């Protein structure tokens, strides 16, 4: 078979595929963060923990209620989103009048609690979650082997990201949302219930994290620590993409995933830090982020 | 359990950091054993609470006390972190009157604890870790490496896989002391037999997703992928290798350190025909079956070699304390080295000058689902490796205590 | 960016009765000197190192209003450099620590330069990401020993004379280091430089309009905070004779934030109190079955919602209220 720059195609395309899969998660999670930040001006540090909750919800639904993967894809995000709404109503909303840093600190504390509780109950070695029967096996494409489930992850992520983008940028509800972000007082004066919108937005962002968690469960092991290192990479993705830009979050997420995959092929030692290096460069050249607008 | 630092500190603060007291009787009127291992992470199943159960079983054989001094067992979770292990061991010895520390899987943690115990002149009974450095360049007169080590794994599984025709190797290595040591030993063994190593890739301890590393392994064209890792790292790698069609495409997997709990977690369907080296199998003879049945009634699963090793080491230690009439580390070490190790775990086991306890090791093959008659009936013992083949001669170990 | 971090009590501490304050300080020193005879010295040294770390962090959040979520990079990075210098290059402890401080200062300069370009939450996220980068480098760089860490770090002889393996000697050395760092922070905060920092925190736009090169002041404060965090980290490496990945993880950054928040952001003594409480709590919890992270997280949540001034902050407010 042909070789590209001294690298066999199996390896190159395989890593690109893996990069695209990672990128799917980066995109989904940074989308959730961007949505929450856009409305609430809060950095939801608990996003990683909520992603983990989604995976555990799927696992628990399977263990105790016999509910399979496909229903979990719907139910788990709803459950996690509902949990998010409770958090927002009881705790987050008290902090809106204060410095935004307190929101960060609160969600950080919540992340510690959520992760600590699950860690206490389940340990850190991870629970297995089976790949749904429909998606088992894979396709041998000649230049690489594509497991079916991983292909599905990319498709699902793209669908949800595009649907969210469409809802926010092209529908009336989205227009209200964007307006409330710019000028909540005025929008409230028009009779739209802004606090409820805020609560629901937070719930939606958290549900996105939960959805990503269910997608991750069959491939990454359901594990209390699965969110914690991932969330920091997602922060970097959001900084690079520019806060508050929905399209920016999606494109940057997928793009950086692919970049990370490429780095694994040619310079594997740097693959962990390449995203942070890109972040440093972007900050020096364009501090607002690639797609961001200065607030 | 552990006393609070305030109470103990008042009594012991002056002696903090100094050597443990040498006395002609049992210090503090109790023989306290600290079982330090991973109780909640990737190595929890192969060690964890099971090791504490094994230690208690050993203590029971002495009626729970030695010359009137009660035997107490405390447990600690080092979470696979060398600094937590070191701090726990240090605090145990300095302020909590712990006399001996046992188990300590995770070679980085074991190396750190070895330093502390050597400095404070207390005995360390290692069953969990694998690094040969523990009886090599980091050896200690108070450190005893009981159950297995990476050389034994290389000599057993490495050689067996090579002789099956796997001459070109690729290593998937856990990136810390244990993984490096296991990869090293197996490389030496393979190369000495005439094989070659096509490449190696390092993964962080506790990796959930091996896909990227497995891809590299696949791309190397090796006959066999040597898994120089343990616990859930190994089981995840094996599961995902199957998911990516690697095993179906013809590459073999060599689980260089495999425990019966890993096979249990994988299931025979996924694990069948894997070769492995072990220091203990519950179904080997009547003595092991009897002990293991009792262990299972207390812990809920059959013992791994780590559990059995903790039992054997603690039992031998307690016997030495009884015979020496004191728990002073120097006296007990000398006694331990004098007596051969004879129990259900080892017959005529010997402690070498570098702290290595040598005994027979067993090469086993994981049964196919059709060959197994029930849960835990997983291994077929293929051959026995005598002690001198399974372990390095002290002169070759690099230990400064051996002249 | 104007902050309402509600660090009330900052200015008020300058108006506390100086005699009372001096009396408290003398009492504190007496306790510190007598402590190793009563309590486990290694525990006390850990406490002092983290107290210094928290004070260094507080310089940035309490007096400049910048929340850095990546201070572990300086703490842990210096720990590695000091450990390597003492073990592999055989330097005496004070030189090894100085080298650690130098590395933290350099890192502070580079990170500060990048991070200062953003403010508020962005600043926090950037520092977090940069510190995570340091974590991954530490994971892979050969000299850090990855998961194994740098072990068996020799304590050596201070200035070639004083044997630091004797616990009391080591304790007093660590105490001296802490007092030095603390005094430095105190002087800085009360100096004209410190006044400008406070002005920047209260109203940055105004400070700019008054002609102050705000970015330069912020960067200087950042570097100083990093250097002192490095001092704490290097000393810690010698106390425990170990430098490991735990020191550069983001959880460590979170811990120092908690210590400062709990003790009182923007107060001089708050971080010390917070550090003492958190270290003691962790020590106590380690012997029980209770999960440490859950308790830590719960304290965070409670502090943010109900107790933003922290212990010392609340105490100062109460004392002020009483007098009025």
JSON list of N, CA and C in Angstrom, two decimals, chain B residues 124-158:
[
{"chain": "B", "resi": 124, "resn": "UNK", "atom": "N", "xyz": [9.66, -4.50, 55.38]},
{"chain": "B", "resi": 124, "resn": "UNK", "atom": "CA", "xyz": [8.68, -4.30, 54.32]},
{"chain": "B", "resi": 124, "resn": "UNK", "atom": "C", "xyz": [8.49, -5.62, 53.61]},
{"chain": "B", "resi": 125, "resn": "UNK", "atom": "N", "xyz": [7.26, -6.14, 53.58]},
{"chain": "B", "resi": 125, "resn": "UNK", "atom": "CA", "xyz": [6.96, -7.41, 52.92]},
{"chain": "B", "resi": 125, "resn": "UNK", "atom": "C", "xyz": [6.20, -7.10, 51.64]},
{"chain": "B", "resi": 126, "resn": "UNK", "atom": "N", "xyz": [6.87, -7.22, 50.48]},
{"chain": "B", "resi": 126, "resn": "UNK", "atom": "CA", "xyz": [6.26, -6.81, 49.22]},
{"chain": "B", "resi": 126, "resn": "UNK", "atom": "C", "xyz": [5.68, -8.00, 48.47]},
{"chain": "B", "resi": 127, "resn": "UNK", "atom": "N", "xyz": [4.37, -7.94, 48.22]},
{"chain": "B", "resi": 127, "resn": "UNK", "atom": "CA", "xyz": [3.76, -9.00, 47.43]},
{"chain": "B", "resi": 127, "resn": "UNK", "atom": "C", "xyz": [3.27, -8.48, 46.08]},
{"chain": "B", "resi": 128, "resn": "UNK", "atom": "N", "xyz": [2.78, -7.25, 46.06]},
{"chain": "B", "resi": 128, "resn": "UNK", "atom": "CA", "xyz": [2.15, -6.69, 44.88]},
{"chain": "B", "resi": 128, "resn": "UNK", "atom": "C", "xyz": [3.06, -6.19, 43.76]},
{"chain": "B", "resi": 129, "resn": "UNK", "atom": "N", "xyz": [4.17, -5.51, 44.06]},
{"chain": "B", "resi": 129, "resn": "UNK", "atom": "CA", "xyz": [4.92, -4.85, 42.99]},
{"chain": "B", "resi": 129, "resn": "UNK", "atom": "C", "xyz": [5.74, -5.83, 42.17]},
{"chain": "B", "resi": 130, "resn": "UNK", "atom": "N", "xyz": [6.22, -5.37, 41.01]},
{"chain": "B", "resi": 130, "resn": "UNK", "atom": "CA", "xyz": [6.93, -6.29, 40.13]},
{"chain": "B", "resi": 130, "resn": "UNK", "atom": "C", "xyz": [8.36, -5.89, 39.81]},
{"chain": "B", "resi": 131, "resn": "UNK", "atom": "N", "xyz": [8.73, -4.64, 40.06]},
{"chain": "B", "resi": 131, "resn": "UNK", "atom": "CA", "xyz": [10.02, -4.18, 39.57]},
{"chain": "B", "resi": 131, "resn": "UNK", "atom": "C", "xyz": [11.18, -4.96, 40.16]},
{"chain": "B", "resi": 132, "resn": "UNK", "atom": "N", "xyz": [12.11, -5.36, 39.30]},
{"chain": "B", "resi": 132, "resn": "UNK", "atom": "CA", "xyz": [13.29, -6.10, 39.78]},
{"chain": "B", "resi": 132, "resn": "UNK", "atom": "C", "xyz": [14.24, -5.18, 40.53]},
{"chain": "B", "resi": 133, "resn": "UNK", "atom": "N", "xyz": [14.07, -3.85, 40.38]},
{"chain": "B", "resi": 133, "resn": "UNK", "atom": "CA", "xyz": [14.93, -2.92, 41.12]},
{"chain": "B", "resi": 133, "resn": "UNK", "atom": "C", "xyz": [14.79, -3.09, 42.62]},
{"chain": "B", "resi": 134, "resn": "UNK", "atom": "N", "xyz": [13.64, -3.59, 43.06]},
{"chain": "B", "resi": 134, "resn": "UNK", "atom": "CA", "xyz": [13.39, -3.73, 44.49]},
{"chain": "B", "resi": 134, "resn": "UNK", "atom": "C", "xyz": [14.36, -4.71, 45.14]},
{"chain": "B", "resi": 135, "resn": "UNK", "atom": "N", "xyz": [14.87, -5.66, 44.36]},
{"chain": "B", "resi": 135, "resn": "UNK", "atom": "CA", "xyz": [15.92, -6.54, 44.88]},
{"chain": "B", "resi": 135, "resn": "UNK", "atom": "C", "xyz": [17.19, -6.33, 44.07]},
{"chain": "B", "resi": 136, "resn": "UNK", "atom": "N", "xyz": [17.22, -5.23, 43.37]},
{"chain": "B", "resi": 136, "resn": "UNK", "atom": "CA", "xyz": [18.39, -4.90, 42.57]},
{"chain": "B", "resi": 136, "resn": "UNK", "atom": "C", "xyz": [19.03, -3.64, 43.10]},
{"chain": "B", "resi": 137, "resn": "UNK", "atom": "N", "xyz": [19.01, -2.58, 42.29]},
{"chain": "B", "resi": 137, "resn": "UNK", "atom": "CA", "xyz": [19.75, -1.40, 42.73]},
{"chain": "B", "resi": 137, "resn": "UNK", "atom": "C", "xyz": [19.08, -0.66, 43.88]},
{"chain": "B", "resi": 138, "resn": "UNK", "atom": "N", "xyz": [17.80, -0.97, 44.16]},
{"chain": "B", "resi": 138, "resn": "UNK", "atom": "CA", "xyz": [17.14, -0.30, 45.29]},
{"chain": "B", "resi": 138, "resn": "UNK", "atom": "C", "xyz": [16.95, -1.26, 46.45]},
{"chain": "B", "resi": 139, "resn": "UNK", "atom": "N", "xyz": [17.76, -2.32, 46.51]},
{"chain": "B", "resi": 139, "resn": "UNK", "atom": "CA", "xyz": [17.52, -3.33, 47.53]},
{"chain": "B", "resi": 139, "resn": "UNK", "atom": "C", "xyz": [17.77, -2.79, 48.93]},
{"chain": "B", "resi": 140, "resn": "UNK", "atom": "N", "xyz": [17.17, -3.45, 49.90]},
{"chain": "B", "resi": 140, "resn": "UNK", "atom": "CA", "xyz": [17.28, -3.00, 51.28]},
{"chain": "B", "resi": 140, "resn": "UNK", "atom": "C", "xyz": [17.38, -4.22, 52.18]},
{"chain": "B", "resi": 141, "resn": "UNK", "atom": "N", "xyz": [18.14, -4.14, 53.28]},
{"chain": "B", "resi": 141, "resn": "UNK", "atom": "CA", "xyz": [18.23, -5.29, 54.18]},
{"chain": "B", "resi": 141, "resn": "UNK", "atom": "C", "xyz": [16.90, -5.61, 54.86]},
{"chain": "B", "resi": 142, "resn": "UNK", "atom": "N", "xyz": [15.94, -4.68, 54.79]},
{"chain": "B", "resi": 142, "resn": "UNK", "atom": "CA", "xyz": [14.66, -4.91, 55.45]},
{"chain": "B", "resi": 142, "resn": "UNK", "atom": "C", "xyz": [13.53, -5.15, 54.46]},
{"chain": "B", "resi": 143, "resn": "UNK", "atom": "N", "xyz": [13.86, -5.16, 53.19]},
{"chain": "B", "resi": 143, "resn": "UNK", "atom": "CA", "xyz": [12.82, -5.31, 52.19]},
{"chain": "B", "resi": 143, "resn": "UNK", "atom": "C", "xyz": [12.79, -6.73, 51.65]},
{"chain": "B", "resi": 144, "resn": "UNK", "atom": "N", "xyz": [11.62, -7.36, 51.63]},
{"chain": "B", "resi": 144, "resn": "UNK", "atom": "CA", "xyz": [11.50, -8.74, 51.15]},
{"chain": "B", "resi": 144, "resn": "UNK", "atom": "C", "xyz": [10.48, -8.77, 50.02]},
{"chain": "B", "resi": 145, "resn": "UNK", "atom": "N", "xyz": [10.94, -9.25, 48.86]},
{"chain": "B", "resi": 145, "resn": "UNK", "atom": "CA", "xyz": [10.10, -9.29, 47.67]},
{"chain": "B", "resi": 145, "resn": "UNK", "atom": "C", "xyz": [9.60, -10.72, 47.50]},
{"chain": "B", "resi": 146, "resn": "UNK", "atom": "N", "xyz": [8.30, -10.94, 47.71]},
{"chain": "B", "resi": 146, "resn": "UNK", "atom": "CA", "xyz": [7.84, -12.29, 47.99]},
{"chain": "B", "resi": 146, "resn": "UNK", "atom": "C", "xyz": [7.29, -13.07, 46.80]},
{"chain": "B", "resi": 147, "resn": "UNK", "atom": "N", "xyz": [6.35, -12.48, 46.08]},
{"chain": "B", "resi": 147, "resn": "UNK", "atom": "CA", "xyz": [5.47, -13.31, 45.25]},
{"chain": "B", "resi": 147, "resn": "UNK", "atom": "C", "xyz": [5.97, -13.55, 43.83]},
{"chain": "B", "resi": 148, "resn": "UNK", "atom": "N", "xyz": [6.37, -12.45, 43.14]},
{"chain": "B", "resi": 148, "resn": "UNK", "atom": "CA", "xyz": [6.77, -12.59, 41.74]},
{"chain": "B", "resi": 148, "resn": "UNK", "atom": "C", "xyz": [7.65, -11.39, 41.44]},
{"chain": "B", "resi": 149, "resn": "UNK", "atom": "N", "xyz": [8.27, -11.35, 40.29]},
{"chain": "B", "resi": 149, "resn": "UNK", "atom": "CA", "xyz": [8.81, -10.09, 39.79]},
{"chain": "B", "resi": 149, "resn": "UNK", "atom": "C", "xyz": [8.86, -10.14, 38.28]},
{"chain": "B", "resi": 150, "resn": "UNK", "atom": "N", "xyz": [9.24, -9.03, 37.68]},
{"chain": "B", "resi": 150, "resn": "UNK", "atom": "CA", "xyz": [9.13, -8.92, 36.23]},
{"chain": "B", "resi": 150, "resn": "UNK", "atom": "C", "xyz": [10.06, -9.88, 35.51]},
{"chain": "B", "resi": 151, "resn": "UNK", "atom": "N", "xyz": [11.16, -10.24, 36.14]},
{"chain": "B", "resi": 151, "resn": "UNK", "atom": "CA", "xyz": [12.05, -11.22, 35.50]},
{"chain": "B", "resi": 151, "resn": "UNK", "atom": "C", "xyz": [11.33, -12.55, 35.35]},
{"chain": "B", "resi": 152, "resn": "UNK", "atom": "N", "xyz": [10.62, -12.95, 36.39]},
{"chain": "B", "resi": 152, "resn": "UNK", "atom": "CA", "xyz": [9.88, -14.22, 36.36]},
{"chain": "B", "resi": 152, "resn": "UNK", "atom": "C", "xyz": [8.84, -14.19, 35.24]},
{"chain": "B", "resi": 153, "resn": "UNK", "atom": "N", "xyz": [8.19, -13.05, 35.07]},
{"chain": "B", "resi": 153, "resn": "UNK", "atom": "CA", "xyz": [7.19, -12.92, 34.01]},
{"chain": "B", "resi": 153, "resn": "UNK", "atom": "C", "xyz": [7.83, -13.07, 32.64]},
{"chain": "B", "resi": 154, "resn": "UNK", "atom": "N", "xyz": [9.00, -12.41, 32.50]},
{"chain": "B", "resi": 154, "resn": "UNK", "atom": "CA", "xyz": [9.69, -12.51, 31.21]},
{"chain": "B", "resi": 154, "resn": "UNK", "atom": "C", "xyz": [10.15, -13.93, 30.95]},
{"chain": "B", "resi": 155, "resn": "UNK", "atom": "N", "xyz": [10.72, -14.54, 32.01]},
{"chain": "B", "resi": 155, "resn": "UNK", "atom": "CA", "xyz": [11.25, -15.89, 31.85]},
{"chain": "B", "resi": 155, "resn": "UNK", "atom": "C", "xyz": [10.13, -16.89, 31.56]},
{"chain": "B", "resi": 156, "resn": "UNK", "atom": "N", "xyz": [8.96, -16.61, 32.09]},
{"chain": "B", "resi": 156, "resn": "UNK", "atom": "CA", "xyz": [7.84, -17.52, 31.90]},
{"chain": "B", "resi": 156, "resn": "UNK", "atom": "C", "xyz": [7.08, -17.22, 30.61]},
{"chain": "B", "resi": 157, "resn": "UNK", "atom": "N", "xyz": [6.26, -16.17, 30.67]},
{"chain": "B", "resi": 157, "resn": "UNK", "atom": "CA", "xyz": [5.40, -15.83, 29.53]},
{"chain": "B", "resi": 157, "resn": "UNK", "atom": "C", "xyz": [6.20, -15.43, 28.31]},
{"chain": "B", "resi": 158, "resn": "UNK", "atom": "N", "xyz": [7.24, -14.61, 28.54]},
{"chain": "B", "resi": 158, "resn": "UNK", "atom": "CA", "xyz": [8.03, -14.14, 27.40]},
{"chain": "B", "resi": 158, "resn": "UNK", "atom": "C", "xyz": [8.61, -15.30, 26.62]}
]
